Short mmCIF file of C-alpha atoms and ligand atoms in Angstrom, two decimals:
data_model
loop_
_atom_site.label_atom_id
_atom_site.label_comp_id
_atom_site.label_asym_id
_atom_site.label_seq_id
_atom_site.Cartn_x
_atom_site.Cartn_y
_atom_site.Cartn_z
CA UNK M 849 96.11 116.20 134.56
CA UNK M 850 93.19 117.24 131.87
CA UNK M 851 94.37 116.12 128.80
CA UNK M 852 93.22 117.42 125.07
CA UNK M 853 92.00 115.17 122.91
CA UNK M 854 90.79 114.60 118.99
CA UNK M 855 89.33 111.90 117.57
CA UNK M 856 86.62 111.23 115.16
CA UNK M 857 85.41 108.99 112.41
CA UNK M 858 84.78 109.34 108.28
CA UNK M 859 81.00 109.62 107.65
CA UNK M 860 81.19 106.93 105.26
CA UNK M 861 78.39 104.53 106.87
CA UNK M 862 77.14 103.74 110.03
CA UNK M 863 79.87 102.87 112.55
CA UNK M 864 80.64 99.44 113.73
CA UNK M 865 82.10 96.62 116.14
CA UNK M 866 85.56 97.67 115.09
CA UNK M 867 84.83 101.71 116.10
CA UNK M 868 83.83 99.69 119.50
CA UNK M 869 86.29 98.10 120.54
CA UNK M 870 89.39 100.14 118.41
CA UNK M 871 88.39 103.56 119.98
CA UNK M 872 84.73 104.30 120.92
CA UNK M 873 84.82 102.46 123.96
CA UNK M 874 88.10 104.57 124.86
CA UNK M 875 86.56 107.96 123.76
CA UNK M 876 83.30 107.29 126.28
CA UNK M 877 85.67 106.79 129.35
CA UNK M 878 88.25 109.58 128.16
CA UNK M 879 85.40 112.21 127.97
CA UNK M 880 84.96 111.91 132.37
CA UNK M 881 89.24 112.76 132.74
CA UNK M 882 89.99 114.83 129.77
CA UNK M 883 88.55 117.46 127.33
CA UNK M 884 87.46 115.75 124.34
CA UNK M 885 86.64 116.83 120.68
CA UNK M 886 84.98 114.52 118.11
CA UNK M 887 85.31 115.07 114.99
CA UNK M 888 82.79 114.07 112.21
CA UNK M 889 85.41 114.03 109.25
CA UNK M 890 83.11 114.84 106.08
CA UNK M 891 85.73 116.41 104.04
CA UNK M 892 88.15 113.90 104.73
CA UNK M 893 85.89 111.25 103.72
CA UNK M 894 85.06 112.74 100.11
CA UNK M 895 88.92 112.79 99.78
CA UNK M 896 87.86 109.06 98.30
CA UNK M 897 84.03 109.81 98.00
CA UNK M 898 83.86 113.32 95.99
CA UNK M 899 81.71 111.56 93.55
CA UNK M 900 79.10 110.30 96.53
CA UNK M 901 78.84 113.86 98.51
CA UNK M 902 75.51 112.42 99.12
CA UNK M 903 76.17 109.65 100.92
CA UNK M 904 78.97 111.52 102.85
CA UNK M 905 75.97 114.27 104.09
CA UNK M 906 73.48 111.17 105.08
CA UNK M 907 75.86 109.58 107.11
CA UNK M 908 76.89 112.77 108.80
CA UNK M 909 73.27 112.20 111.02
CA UNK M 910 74.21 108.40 111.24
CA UNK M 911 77.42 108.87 113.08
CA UNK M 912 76.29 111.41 115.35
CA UNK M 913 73.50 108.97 116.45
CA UNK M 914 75.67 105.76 116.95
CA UNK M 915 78.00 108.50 118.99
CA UNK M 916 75.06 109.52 121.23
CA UNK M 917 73.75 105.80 121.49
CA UNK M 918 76.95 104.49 122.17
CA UNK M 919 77.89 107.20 125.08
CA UNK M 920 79.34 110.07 123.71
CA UNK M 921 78.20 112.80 126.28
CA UNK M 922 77.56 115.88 124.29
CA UNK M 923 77.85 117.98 127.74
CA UNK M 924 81.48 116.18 128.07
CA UNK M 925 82.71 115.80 124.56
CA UNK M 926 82.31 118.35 121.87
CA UNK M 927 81.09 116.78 118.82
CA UNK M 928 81.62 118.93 115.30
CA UNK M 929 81.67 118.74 111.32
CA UNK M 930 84.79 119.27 110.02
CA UNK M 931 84.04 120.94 106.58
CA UNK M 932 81.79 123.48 109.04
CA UNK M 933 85.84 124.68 110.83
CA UNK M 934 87.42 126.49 108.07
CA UNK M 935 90.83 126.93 109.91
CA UNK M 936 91.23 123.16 109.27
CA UNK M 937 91.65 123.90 105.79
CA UNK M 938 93.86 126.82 106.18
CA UNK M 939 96.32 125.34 108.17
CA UNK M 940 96.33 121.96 106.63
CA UNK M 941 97.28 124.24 103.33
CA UNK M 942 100.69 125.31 106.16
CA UNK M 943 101.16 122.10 106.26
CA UNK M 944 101.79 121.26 103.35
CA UNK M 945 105.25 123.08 102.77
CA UNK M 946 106.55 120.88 106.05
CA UNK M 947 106.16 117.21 104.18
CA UNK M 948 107.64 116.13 101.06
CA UNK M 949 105.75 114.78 97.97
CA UNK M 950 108.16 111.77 98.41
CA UNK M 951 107.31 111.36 102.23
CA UNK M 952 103.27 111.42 101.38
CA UNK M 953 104.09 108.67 98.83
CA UNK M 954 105.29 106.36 101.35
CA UNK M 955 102.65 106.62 103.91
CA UNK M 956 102.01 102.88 104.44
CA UNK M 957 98.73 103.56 105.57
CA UNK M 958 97.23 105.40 102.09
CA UNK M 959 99.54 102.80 100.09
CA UNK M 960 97.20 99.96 101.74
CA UNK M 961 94.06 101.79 101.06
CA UNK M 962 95.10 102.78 97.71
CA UNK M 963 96.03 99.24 96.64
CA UNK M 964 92.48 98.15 98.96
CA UNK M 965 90.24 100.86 96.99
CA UNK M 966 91.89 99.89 93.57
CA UNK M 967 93.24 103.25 93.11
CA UNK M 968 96.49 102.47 92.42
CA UNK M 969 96.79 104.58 89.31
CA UNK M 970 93.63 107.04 89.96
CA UNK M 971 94.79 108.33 93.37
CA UNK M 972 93.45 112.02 93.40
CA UNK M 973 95.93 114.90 95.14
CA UNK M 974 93.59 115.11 98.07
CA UNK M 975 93.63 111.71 99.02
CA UNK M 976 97.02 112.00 98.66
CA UNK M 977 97.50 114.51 101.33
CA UNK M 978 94.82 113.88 103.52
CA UNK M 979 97.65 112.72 106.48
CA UNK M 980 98.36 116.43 106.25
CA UNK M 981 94.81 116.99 106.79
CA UNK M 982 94.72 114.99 109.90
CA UNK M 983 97.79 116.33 111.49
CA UNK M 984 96.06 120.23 110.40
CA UNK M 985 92.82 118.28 112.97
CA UNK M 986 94.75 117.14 115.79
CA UNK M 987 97.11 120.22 115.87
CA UNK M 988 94.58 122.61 115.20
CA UNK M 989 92.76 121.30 118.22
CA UNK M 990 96.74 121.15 120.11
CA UNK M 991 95.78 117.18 121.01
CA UNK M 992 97.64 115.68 123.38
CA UNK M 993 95.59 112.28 123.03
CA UNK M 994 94.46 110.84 119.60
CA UNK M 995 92.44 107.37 120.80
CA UNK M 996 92.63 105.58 117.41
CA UNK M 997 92.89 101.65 115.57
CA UNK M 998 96.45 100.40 114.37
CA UNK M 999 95.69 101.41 110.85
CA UNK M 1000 96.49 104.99 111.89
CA UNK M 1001 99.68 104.42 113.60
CA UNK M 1002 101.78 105.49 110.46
CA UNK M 1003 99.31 108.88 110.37
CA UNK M 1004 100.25 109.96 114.11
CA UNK M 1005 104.00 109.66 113.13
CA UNK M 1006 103.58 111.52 110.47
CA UNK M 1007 101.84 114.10 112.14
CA UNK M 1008 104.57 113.92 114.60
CA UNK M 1009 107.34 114.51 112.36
CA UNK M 1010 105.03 117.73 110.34
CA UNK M 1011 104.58 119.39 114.39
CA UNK M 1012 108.54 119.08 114.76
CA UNK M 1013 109.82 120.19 111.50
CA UNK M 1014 106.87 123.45 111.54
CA UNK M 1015 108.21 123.96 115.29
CA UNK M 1016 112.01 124.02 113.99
CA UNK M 1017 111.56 126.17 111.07
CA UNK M 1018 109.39 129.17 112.86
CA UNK M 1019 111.13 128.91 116.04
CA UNK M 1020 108.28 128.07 118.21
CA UNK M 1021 106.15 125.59 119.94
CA UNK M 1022 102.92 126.34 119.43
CA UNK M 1023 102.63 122.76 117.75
CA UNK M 1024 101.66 120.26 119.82
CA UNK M 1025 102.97 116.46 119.63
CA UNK M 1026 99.98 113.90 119.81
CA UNK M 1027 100.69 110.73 121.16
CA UNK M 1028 98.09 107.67 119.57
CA UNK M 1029 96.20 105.71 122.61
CA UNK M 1030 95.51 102.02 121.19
CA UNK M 1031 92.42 99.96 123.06
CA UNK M 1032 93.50 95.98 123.78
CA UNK M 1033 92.09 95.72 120.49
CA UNK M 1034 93.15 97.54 118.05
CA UNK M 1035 92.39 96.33 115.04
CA UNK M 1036 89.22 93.93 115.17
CA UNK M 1037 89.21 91.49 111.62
CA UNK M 1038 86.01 90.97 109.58
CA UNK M 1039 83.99 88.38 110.29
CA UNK M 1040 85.09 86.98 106.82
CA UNK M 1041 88.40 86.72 108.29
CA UNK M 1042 89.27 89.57 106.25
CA UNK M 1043 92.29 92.08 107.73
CA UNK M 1044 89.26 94.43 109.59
CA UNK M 1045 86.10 94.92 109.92
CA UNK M 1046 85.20 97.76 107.94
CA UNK M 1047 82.70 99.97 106.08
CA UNK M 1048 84.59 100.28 102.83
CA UNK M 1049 84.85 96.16 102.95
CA UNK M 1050 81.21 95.71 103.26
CA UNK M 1051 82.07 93.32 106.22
CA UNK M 1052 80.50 95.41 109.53
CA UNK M 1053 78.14 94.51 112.07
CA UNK M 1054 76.13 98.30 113.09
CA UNK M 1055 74.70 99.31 116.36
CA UNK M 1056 71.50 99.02 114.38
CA UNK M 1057 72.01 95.64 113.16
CA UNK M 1058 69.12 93.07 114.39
CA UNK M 1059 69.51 90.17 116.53
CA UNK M 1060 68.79 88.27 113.31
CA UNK M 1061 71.63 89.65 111.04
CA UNK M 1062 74.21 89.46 113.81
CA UNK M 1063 72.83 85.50 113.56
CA UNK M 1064 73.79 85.40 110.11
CA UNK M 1065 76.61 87.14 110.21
CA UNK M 1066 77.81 84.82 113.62
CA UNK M 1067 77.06 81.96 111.32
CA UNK M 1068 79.52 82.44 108.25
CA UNK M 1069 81.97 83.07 111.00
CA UNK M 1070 85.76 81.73 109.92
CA UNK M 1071 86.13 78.97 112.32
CA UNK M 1072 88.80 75.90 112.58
CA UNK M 1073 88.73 74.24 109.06
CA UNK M 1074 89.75 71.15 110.17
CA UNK M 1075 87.41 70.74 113.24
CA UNK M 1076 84.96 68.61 110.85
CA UNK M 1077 83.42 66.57 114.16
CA UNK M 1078 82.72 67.88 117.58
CA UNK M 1079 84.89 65.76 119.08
CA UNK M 1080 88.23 66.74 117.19
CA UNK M 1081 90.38 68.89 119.07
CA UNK M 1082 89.96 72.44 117.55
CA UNK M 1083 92.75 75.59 116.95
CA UNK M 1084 92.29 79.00 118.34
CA UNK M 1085 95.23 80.61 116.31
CA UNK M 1086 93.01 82.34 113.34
CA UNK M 1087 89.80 81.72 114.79
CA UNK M 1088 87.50 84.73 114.45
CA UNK M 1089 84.71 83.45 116.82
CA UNK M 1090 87.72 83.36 119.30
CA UNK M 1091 88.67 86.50 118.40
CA UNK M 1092 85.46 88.33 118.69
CA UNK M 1093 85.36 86.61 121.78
CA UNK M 1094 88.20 87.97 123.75
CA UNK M 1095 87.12 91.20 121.93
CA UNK M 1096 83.76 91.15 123.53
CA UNK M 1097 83.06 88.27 126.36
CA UNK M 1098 83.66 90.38 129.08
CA UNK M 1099 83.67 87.04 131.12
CA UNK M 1100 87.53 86.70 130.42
CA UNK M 1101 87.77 83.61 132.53
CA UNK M 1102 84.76 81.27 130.93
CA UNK M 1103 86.56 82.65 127.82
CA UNK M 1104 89.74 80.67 128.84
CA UNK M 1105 87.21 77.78 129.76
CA UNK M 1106 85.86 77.86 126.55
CA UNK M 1107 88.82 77.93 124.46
CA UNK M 1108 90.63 75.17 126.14
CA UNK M 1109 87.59 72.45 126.60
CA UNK M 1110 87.43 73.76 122.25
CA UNK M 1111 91.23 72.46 121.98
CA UNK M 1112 90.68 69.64 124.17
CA UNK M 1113 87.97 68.33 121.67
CA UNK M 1114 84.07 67.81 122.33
CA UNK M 1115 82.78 72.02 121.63
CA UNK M 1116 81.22 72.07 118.67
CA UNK M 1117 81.18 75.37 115.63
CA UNK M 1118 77.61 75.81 116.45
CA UNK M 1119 77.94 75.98 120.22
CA UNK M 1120 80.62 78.93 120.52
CA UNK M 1121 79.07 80.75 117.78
CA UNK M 1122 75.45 80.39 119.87
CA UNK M 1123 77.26 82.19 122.76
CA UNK M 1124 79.14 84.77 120.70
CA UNK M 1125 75.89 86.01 119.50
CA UNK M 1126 74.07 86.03 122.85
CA UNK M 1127 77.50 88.35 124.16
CA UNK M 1128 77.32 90.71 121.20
CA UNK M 1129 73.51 90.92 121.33
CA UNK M 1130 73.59 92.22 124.87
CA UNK M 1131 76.50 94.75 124.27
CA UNK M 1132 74.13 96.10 120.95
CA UNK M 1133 70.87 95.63 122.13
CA UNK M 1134 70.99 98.30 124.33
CA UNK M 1135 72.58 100.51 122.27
CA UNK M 1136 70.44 99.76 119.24
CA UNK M 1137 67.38 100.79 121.13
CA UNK M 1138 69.13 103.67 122.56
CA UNK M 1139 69.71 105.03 118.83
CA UNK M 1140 66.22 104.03 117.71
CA UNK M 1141 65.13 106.78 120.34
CA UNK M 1142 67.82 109.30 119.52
CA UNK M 1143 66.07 108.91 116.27
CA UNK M 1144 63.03 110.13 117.58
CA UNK M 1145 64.58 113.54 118.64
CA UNK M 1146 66.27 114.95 115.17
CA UNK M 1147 65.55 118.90 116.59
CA UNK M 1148 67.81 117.84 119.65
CA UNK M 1149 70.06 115.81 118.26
CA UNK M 1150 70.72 118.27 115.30
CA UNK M 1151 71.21 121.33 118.13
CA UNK M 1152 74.33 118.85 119.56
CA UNK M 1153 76.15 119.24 116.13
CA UNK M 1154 75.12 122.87 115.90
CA UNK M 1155 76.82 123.84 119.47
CA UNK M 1156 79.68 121.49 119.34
CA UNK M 1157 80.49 123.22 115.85
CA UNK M 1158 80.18 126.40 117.21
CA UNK M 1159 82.47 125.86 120.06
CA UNK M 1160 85.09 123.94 117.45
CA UNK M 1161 85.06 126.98 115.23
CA UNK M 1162 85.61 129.46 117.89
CA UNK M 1163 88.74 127.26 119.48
CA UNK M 1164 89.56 126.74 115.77
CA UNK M 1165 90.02 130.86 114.97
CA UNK M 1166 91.64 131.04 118.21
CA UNK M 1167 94.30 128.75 117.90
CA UNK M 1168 94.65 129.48 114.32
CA UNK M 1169 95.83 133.37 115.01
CA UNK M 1170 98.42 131.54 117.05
CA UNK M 1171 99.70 129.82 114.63
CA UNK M 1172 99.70 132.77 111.96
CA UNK M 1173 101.80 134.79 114.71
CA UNK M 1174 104.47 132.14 115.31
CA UNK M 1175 104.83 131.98 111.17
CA UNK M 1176 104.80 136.24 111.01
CA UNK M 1177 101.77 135.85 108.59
CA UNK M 1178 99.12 137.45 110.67
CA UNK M 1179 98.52 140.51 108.61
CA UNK M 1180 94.97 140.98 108.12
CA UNK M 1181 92.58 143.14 105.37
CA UNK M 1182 91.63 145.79 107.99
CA UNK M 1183 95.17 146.69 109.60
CA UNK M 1184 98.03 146.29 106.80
CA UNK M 1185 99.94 149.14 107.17
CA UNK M 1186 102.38 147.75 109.86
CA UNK M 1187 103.00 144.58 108.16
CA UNK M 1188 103.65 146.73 104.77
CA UNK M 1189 104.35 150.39 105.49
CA UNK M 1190 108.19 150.89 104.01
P1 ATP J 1774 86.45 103.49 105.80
O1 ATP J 1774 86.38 102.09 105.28
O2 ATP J 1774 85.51 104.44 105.13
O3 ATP J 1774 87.85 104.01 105.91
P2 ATP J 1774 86.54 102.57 108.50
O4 ATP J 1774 85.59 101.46 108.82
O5 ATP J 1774 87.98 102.25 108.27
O6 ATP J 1774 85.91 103.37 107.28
P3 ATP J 1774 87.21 105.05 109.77
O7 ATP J 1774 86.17 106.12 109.90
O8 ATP J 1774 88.26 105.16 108.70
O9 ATP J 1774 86.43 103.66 109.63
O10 ATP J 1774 87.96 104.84 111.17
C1 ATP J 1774 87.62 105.55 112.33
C2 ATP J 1774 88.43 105.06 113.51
O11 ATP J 1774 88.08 103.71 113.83
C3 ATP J 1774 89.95 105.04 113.26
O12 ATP J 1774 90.58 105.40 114.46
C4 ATP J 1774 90.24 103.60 112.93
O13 ATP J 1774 91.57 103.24 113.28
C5 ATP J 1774 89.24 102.87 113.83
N1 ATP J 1774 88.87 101.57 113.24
C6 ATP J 1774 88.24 101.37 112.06
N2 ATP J 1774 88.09 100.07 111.82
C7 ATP J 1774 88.63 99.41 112.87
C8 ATP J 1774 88.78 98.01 113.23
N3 ATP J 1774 88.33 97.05 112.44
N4 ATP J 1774 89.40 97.71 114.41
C9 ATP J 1774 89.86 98.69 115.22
N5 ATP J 1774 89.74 100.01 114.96
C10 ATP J 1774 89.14 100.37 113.81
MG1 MG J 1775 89.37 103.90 107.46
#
């Protein structure tokens, strides 16, 4: 059965090797079954970069390309901007009244970024809330599916729990649950060995990067530090080029061969990171030179945003009037005399 879905990604930067594997690689086979939105979350990403709206709007373009280079069907998937559906902000205001201050406090998810982005004692009311913005998104949009990395586990129950408690107290169920869908990988650590790759952590590999940065990136790779000669017998446990590897060989059995001959001794550092480079250059190569074209064609590309928007906004209004009717708010400007005659 055709499924709804919402999903979508912070313009922050370009996307990366964790987007792959956590949920892009889901999204392109989801958009053949199902009826998928993608979000371009602008206003969600100056929640933390309200200072930079500049580098929020220039990497609105970016992610739309990596999307089309990467797959992303625009005649499958609907691709929008979020700030451009104003029912998302209407709704997420709703919202609001169905979580407690105490409850938003306690997300586990913003208390790791917080703590990550040093704003421990800064943290501004809309980052705060912007869970509540994301369940507004994948409500708004009645998503069944949400194909997203671990870190966002704690968001979809929260957004679970804000659908059943707005339910209960209208008496209605024109809130949708949303159940996450996690890839095999879903959360892909930093090259550095760091808890993910990511764009905030400076630690990503692009779809445009160049055979020669994924080299030096490959390189610095956390290994085994006690395999000091080839012939010592090596450990997988905590070994990113292992890691990437199952991640992105997509020869799972001379994976296996690879990772026992590196316990058994006699694989050198050099030699697995030589292959890891050659597998990740011919998953991006193609996709790198698909981008560099999509480049080519801004007037097209920038029509895709325009349409998907336009289709957003219109399934945003109507789902939106729904919503209004279950809460017995839907009084509008030119027809208040029912809602106030006495
Ligand atoms: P930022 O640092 O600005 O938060 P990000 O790199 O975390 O950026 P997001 O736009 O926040 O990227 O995440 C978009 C989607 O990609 C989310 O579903 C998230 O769970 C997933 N994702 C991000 N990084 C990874 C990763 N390293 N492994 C798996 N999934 C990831
Ligand atoms: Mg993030």
């Amino acid at each position: 059965m055709k499924k709804r879905i919402l999903t979508g990604d912070r313009p922050t930067g370009q996307l990366h090797l964790g987007h792959y594997v956590g949920s892009l690689k889901n999204r392109v086979e989801l958009q053949n079954k199902h009826e998928q939105f993608v979000m371009i979350a602008d206003a969600q990403a100056l929640t933390d970069n309200y200072d930079h709206p500049e580098k929020v709007r220039s990497n609105i373009m970016e992610v739309l390309l990596d999307y089309l280079a990467i797959g992303i069907d625009p005649s499958k998937s609907t691709i929008f901007i979020q700030s451009q559906v104003p029912q998302l902000f209407e709704l997420t205001f709703y919202l609001l009244n169905m979580v407690t201050y105490n409850r938003l406090k306690h997300n586990p998810t913003v208390k790791a970024e917080m703590q990550q982005k040093g704003m421990e004692d800064t943290v501004t009311a809309g980052f705060m809330i912007y869970p509540v913005s994301q369940a507004a998104d994948i409500t708004l949009f009645s998503a069944e599916l949400v194909p997203v990395g671990a870190d966002q586990a704690p968001i979809l129950e929260q957004t679970n729990e804000i659908v059943r408690r707005f339910n209960s107290v209208y008496h209605t169920d024109v809130l949708k649950e949303a159940q996450p869908l996690f890839s095999d990988c879903p959360r892909l650590v930093g090259p550095d060995g760091k808890a993910k790759m990511s764009k905030s952590l400076g630690n990503a590999i692009t779809f445009s990067a160049s055979f020669k940065e994924i080299e030096e990136t490959v390189k610095k790779m956390y290994t085994d530090p006690e395999h000091l000669r080839v012939q010592d017998p090596g450990k997988i446990e905590g070994n990113v080029v292992f890691m990437y590897l199952d991640a992105f060989d997509p020869d799972k059995i001379r994976v296996q061969e690879l990772k026992e001959h590196y316990q058994r001794g006699g694989l050198g550092d050099m030699t697995i990171k030589r292959h890891l480079m050659q597998v990740l250059e011919e998953l991006i190569g193609p996709i790198r030179e698909r981008r560099h074209q999509f480049k080519q064609q801004t007037s097209m590309v920038v029509d895709v945003l325009h349409e998907g928007t336009l289709n957003a906004k219109k399934e945003g209004a109507r789902k939106l009037d729904e919503i209004k009717e279950a809460m017995k708010i839907s009084y509008r400007l030119q027809n208040l005399t029912p809602f106030f005659s006495v």
